Short mmCIF file of C-alpha atoms in Angstrom, two decimals:
data_model
loop_
_atom_site.label_atom_id
_atom_site.label_comp_id
_atom_site.label_asym_id
_atom_site.label_seq_id
_atom_site.Cartn_x
_atom_site.Cartn_y
_atom_site.Cartn_z
CA GLU I 1 157.95 113.55 53.08
CA ASP I 2 155.28 114.92 54.37
CA GLN I 3 155.50 116.32 58.14
CA VAL I 4 153.74 117.72 60.27
CA THR I 5 155.28 120.66 62.80
CA GLN I 6 153.16 122.13 65.49
CA SER I 7 154.13 125.73 66.89
CA PRO I 8 154.35 126.94 69.95
CA GLU I 9 154.93 123.32 72.09
CA ALA I 10 153.01 125.23 74.93
CA LEU I 11 151.08 128.04 75.36
CA ARG I 12 150.03 129.93 78.36
CA LEU I 13 147.11 132.01 78.36
CA GLN I 14 145.08 133.96 81.29
CA GLU I 15 141.48 133.55 80.90
CA GLY I 16 140.04 135.72 78.14
CA GLU I 17 143.20 135.89 76.21
CA SER I 18 142.66 135.39 72.84
CA SER I 19 145.72 133.47 70.84
CA SER I 20 146.58 131.09 67.90
CA LEU I 21 148.16 127.93 67.56
CA ASN I 22 150.05 127.29 64.42
CA CYS I 23 150.61 123.74 62.02
CA SER I 24 152.97 123.76 59.30
CA TYR I 25 152.57 121.18 56.62
CA THR I 26 154.50 119.35 53.85
CA VAL I 27 152.52 117.06 52.07
CA SER I 28 152.73 116.11 48.56
CA GLY I 29 148.79 116.57 48.12
CA LEU I 30 146.25 117.52 50.77
CA ARG I 31 143.09 115.25 51.29
CA GLY I 32 142.26 117.04 54.59
CA LEU I 33 144.11 118.68 57.57
CA PHE I 34 142.24 117.66 60.83
CA TRP I 35 142.81 119.31 64.55
CA TYR I 36 142.03 116.92 67.54
CA ARG I 37 142.14 118.30 71.38
CA GLN I 38 143.53 115.64 73.90
CA ASP I 39 142.90 115.90 77.39
CA PRO I 40 145.64 114.38 79.80
CA GLY I 41 145.86 110.40 79.43
CA LYS I 42 142.61 110.39 77.02
CA GLY I 43 142.39 109.57 73.12
CA PRO I 44 141.98 112.36 70.63
CA GLU I 45 139.16 113.97 70.12
CA PHE I 46 137.93 115.54 66.86
CA LEU I 47 137.51 118.89 66.59
CA PHE I 48 137.65 120.14 62.59
CA THR I 49 138.47 118.83 58.99
CA LEU I 50 139.71 121.31 56.82
CA TYR I 51 139.61 119.98 53.11
CA SER I 52 141.11 123.07 50.99
CA ALA I 53 142.64 127.00 51.18
CA GLY I 54 140.41 129.40 52.15
CA GLU I 55 138.45 127.29 54.07
CA GLU I 56 137.14 128.24 58.20
CA LYS I 57 135.12 125.99 60.34
CA GLU I 58 134.26 127.19 63.80
CA LYS I 59 133.10 125.27 66.90
CA GLU I 60 132.33 127.77 70.35
CA ARG I 61 135.24 129.32 71.04
CA LEU I 62 137.61 127.62 68.14
CA LYS I 63 138.30 128.63 64.71
CA ALA I 64 140.59 126.85 62.06
CA THR I 65 141.64 128.62 58.84
CA LEU I 66 143.71 126.50 55.94
CA THR I 67 146.20 128.01 53.74
CA LYS I 68 148.63 126.21 51.15
CA LYS I 69 151.15 126.09 53.88
CA GLU I 70 149.53 126.01 57.11
CA SER I 71 146.76 126.03 59.36
CA PHE I 72 145.72 128.03 62.13
CA LEU I 73 143.71 127.24 65.33
CA HIS I 74 142.72 130.71 66.62
CA ILE I 75 140.99 130.66 70.12
CA THR I 76 139.06 133.28 70.98
CA ALA I 77 138.31 134.75 75.26
CA PRO I 78 139.67 131.47 76.41
CA LYS I 79 138.36 129.72 79.59
CA PRO I 80 140.52 127.26 81.92
CA GLU I 81 138.10 123.99 80.51
CA ASP I 82 140.21 124.74 77.08
CA SER I 83 142.79 123.76 78.73
CA ALA I 84 144.53 120.41 76.67
CA THR I 85 146.74 119.09 73.73
CA TYR I 86 145.69 120.32 70.43
CA LEU I 87 146.73 117.91 67.33
CA CYS I 88 146.90 119.14 64.11
CA ALA I 89 147.27 116.13 61.33
CA VAL I 90 147.17 115.70 57.67
CA GLN I 91 145.74 113.00 55.49
CA ASP I 92 147.76 113.30 52.59
CA VAL I 93 145.64 112.30 48.93
CA HIS I 94 148.46 108.70 48.47
CA GLY I 95 148.21 108.23 51.92
CA GLY I 96 144.67 105.72 52.20
CA SER I 97 142.09 106.16 54.59
CA GLN I 98 141.97 108.58 57.66
CA GLY I 99 144.19 105.52 59.61
CA ASN I 100 147.28 107.08 57.47
CA LEU I 101 147.14 110.77 59.45
CA ILE I 102 150.20 112.74 59.94
CA PHE I 103 150.07 114.30 63.59
CA GLY I 104 152.20 116.91 64.76
CA LYS I 105 153.66 116.65 68.34
CA GLY I 106 151.28 119.18 69.32
CA THR I 107 150.45 122.56 71.22
CA LYS I 108 149.78 122.21 75.00
CA LEU I 109 147.54 124.99 75.90
CA SER I 110 147.22 126.18 79.56
CA VAL I 111 144.12 128.67 80.33
CA LYS I 112 144.58 129.95 83.87
CA PRO I 113 141.61 131.56 85.44
CA GLY O 1 128.77 110.39 68.27
CA ALA O 2 129.87 107.43 67.46
CA VAL O 3 132.15 105.64 70.58
CA VAL O 4 134.91 103.64 70.43
CA SER O 5 135.74 102.11 73.55
CA GLN O 6 139.33 100.66 74.52
CA HIS O 7 140.34 98.88 77.52
CA PRO O 8 142.18 98.73 80.15
CA SER O 9 142.49 102.51 80.20
CA TRP O 10 145.82 101.39 82.55
CA VAL O 11 148.03 98.32 82.84
CA ILE O 12 151.03 97.63 85.03
CA CYS O 13 152.96 94.10 84.15
CA LYS O 14 156.01 92.86 84.73
CA SER O 15 158.66 92.37 82.20
CA GLY O 16 157.98 89.17 80.23
CA THR O 17 154.74 88.94 80.49
CA SER O 18 151.85 89.88 77.78
CA VAL O 19 149.29 92.24 77.63
CA LYS O 20 145.94 92.57 75.71
CA ILE O 21 144.51 95.72 74.77
CA GLU O 22 140.63 96.05 73.40
CA CYS O 23 139.23 97.99 71.08
CA ARG O 24 135.32 98.48 70.73
CA SER O 25 133.19 100.34 68.59
CA LEU O 26 130.10 100.51 70.19
CA ASP O 27 127.47 102.00 67.70
CA PHE O 28 129.49 101.44 64.03
CA GLN O 29 130.55 98.52 62.36
CA ALA O 30 134.33 99.20 61.76
CA THR O 31 135.76 96.92 59.17
CA THR O 32 139.07 99.07 59.36
CA MET O 33 140.48 99.94 62.94
CA PHE O 34 144.17 101.29 63.80
CA TRP O 35 146.52 101.05 66.31
CA TYR O 36 149.05 103.83 67.77
CA ARG O 37 152.03 104.60 69.95
CA GLN O 38 152.06 107.66 71.73
CA PHE O 39 155.27 108.62 73.71
CA PRO O 40 155.31 111.54 75.81
CA LYS O 41 155.42 115.25 73.82
CA GLN O 42 155.76 112.99 70.69
CA SER O 43 153.63 112.85 67.79
CA LEU O 44 151.08 109.57 67.50
CA MET O 45 152.59 106.92 65.63
CA LEU O 46 150.95 104.72 63.45
CA MET O 47 151.72 100.88 64.14
CA ALA O 48 149.45 99.12 62.73
CA THR O 49 146.10 98.58 60.38
CA SER O 50 143.64 96.17 61.52
CA ASN O 51 141.29 94.97 59.00
CA GLU O 52 138.56 92.77 59.90
CA GLY O 53 138.55 88.81 58.99
CA SER O 54 142.42 89.33 57.68
CA LYS O 55 146.08 89.98 58.82
CA ALA O 56 147.12 93.07 60.19
CA THR O 57 148.92 95.22 57.97
CA TYR O 58 152.07 97.04 60.41
CA GLU O 59 154.38 99.88 59.82
CA GLN O 60 157.96 99.81 58.83
CA GLY O 61 159.95 98.99 61.90
CA VAL O 62 157.00 97.50 64.17
CA GLU O 63 157.46 94.03 65.09
CA LYS O 64 154.05 92.02 64.28
CA ASP O 65 155.71 89.18 66.21
CA LYS O 66 155.89 91.47 68.98
CA PHE O 67 152.61 93.17 68.88
CA LEU O 68 149.92 90.50 67.89
CA ILE O 69 146.77 92.69 66.25
CA ASN O 70 143.13 90.12 66.29
CA HIS O 71 139.98 91.51 64.41
CA ALA O 72 137.83 88.93 64.79
CA SER O 73 134.81 90.56 64.08
CA LEU O 74 133.17 93.88 62.97
CA THR O 75 133.63 95.70 65.97
CA LEU O 76 136.38 94.64 67.70
CA SER O 77 140.18 94.78 67.27
CA THR O 78 142.94 93.65 69.90
CA LEU O 79 146.20 94.35 70.38
CA THR O 80 148.79 91.73 72.45
CA VAL O 81 151.98 93.16 73.54
CA THR O 82 153.74 89.79 74.10
CA SER O 83 157.29 89.08 76.37
CA ALA O 84 156.46 93.13 77.11
CA HIS O 85 159.78 94.90 78.26
CA PRO O 86 160.29 97.84 79.71
CA GLU O 87 160.75 99.92 76.49
CA ASP O 88 157.63 99.03 75.32
CA SER O 89 155.67 101.39 78.07
CA SER O 90 153.57 103.80 76.35
CA PHE O 91 150.67 104.98 76.00
CA TYR O 92 148.48 102.39 73.03
CA ILE O 93 145.24 104.40 71.32
CA CYS O 94 142.83 102.94 68.83
CA SER O 95 140.79 104.20 66.11
CA ALA O 96 138.22 103.32 64.10
CA LEU O 97 137.16 104.36 60.75
CA SER O 98 133.43 104.78 60.37
CA MET O 99 132.00 104.61 56.60
CA GLY O 100 128.71 105.86 56.70
CA GLY O 101 128.74 109.03 54.30
CA ARG O 102 132.15 110.53 54.62
CA GLU O 103 134.86 108.35 56.23
CA LYS O 104 135.47 109.83 60.04
CA LEU O 105 137.46 108.57 62.41
CA PHE O 106 136.81 107.72 66.01
CA PHE O 107 139.62 107.33 68.87
CA GLY O 108 139.88 105.18 71.77
CA SER O 109 140.47 106.76 74.98
CA GLY O 110 143.71 105.61 75.05
CA THR O 111 145.47 102.49 77.23
CA GLN O 112 148.67 103.70 79.52
CA LEU O 113 151.01 100.47 79.56
CA SER O 114 153.92 100.38 82.55
CA VAL O 115 156.35 97.70 82.09
CA LEU O 116 158.08 96.79 84.94
#
């Protein structure tokens, strides 16, 4: 059964304090791993898609990496506006379209000034 | 980027009433849209897949007679929660699949439903 586990559940950082969020996954075959940002009371906002182990993508202070078992979202010198819940999701090769993504429960990031 | 509009953002209703939530793709045609439910501190759970011009496909455990889905056009899907009860209170999110080039999924802003 496909599974996605995110850790930690919550993370509090000081502004400028870099850290990483983890997403461990189990799928029969990975078509893609997705990272989203979700603000309170809002829908997920797309950040990255990773397709194969060793792939990395960057956007501003965020960098996502992928191995065969997990993905990390590295946050460098975070700012208060980076505070949000970060969701990881996987698409199984047998799962049809992206609508059948398996989501983790998310990591709630709080960045204090 | 592509935009998916979801309305209303929040709704409070009495137990036993029905609530309709709309999901529109504003700048692309979406033959497929999806509806999710998210409880606090829980994963987004896919409820159903909405296909334009045909019946929706529901995930296991989701009552199709309670959660009515209509996808009447290439830009609009609606979810109606019929005879809502307090246990239906949740955050409902839609998404739309853009097929231009590489497949990409865009999410609506969500609807917080509170049933009293």
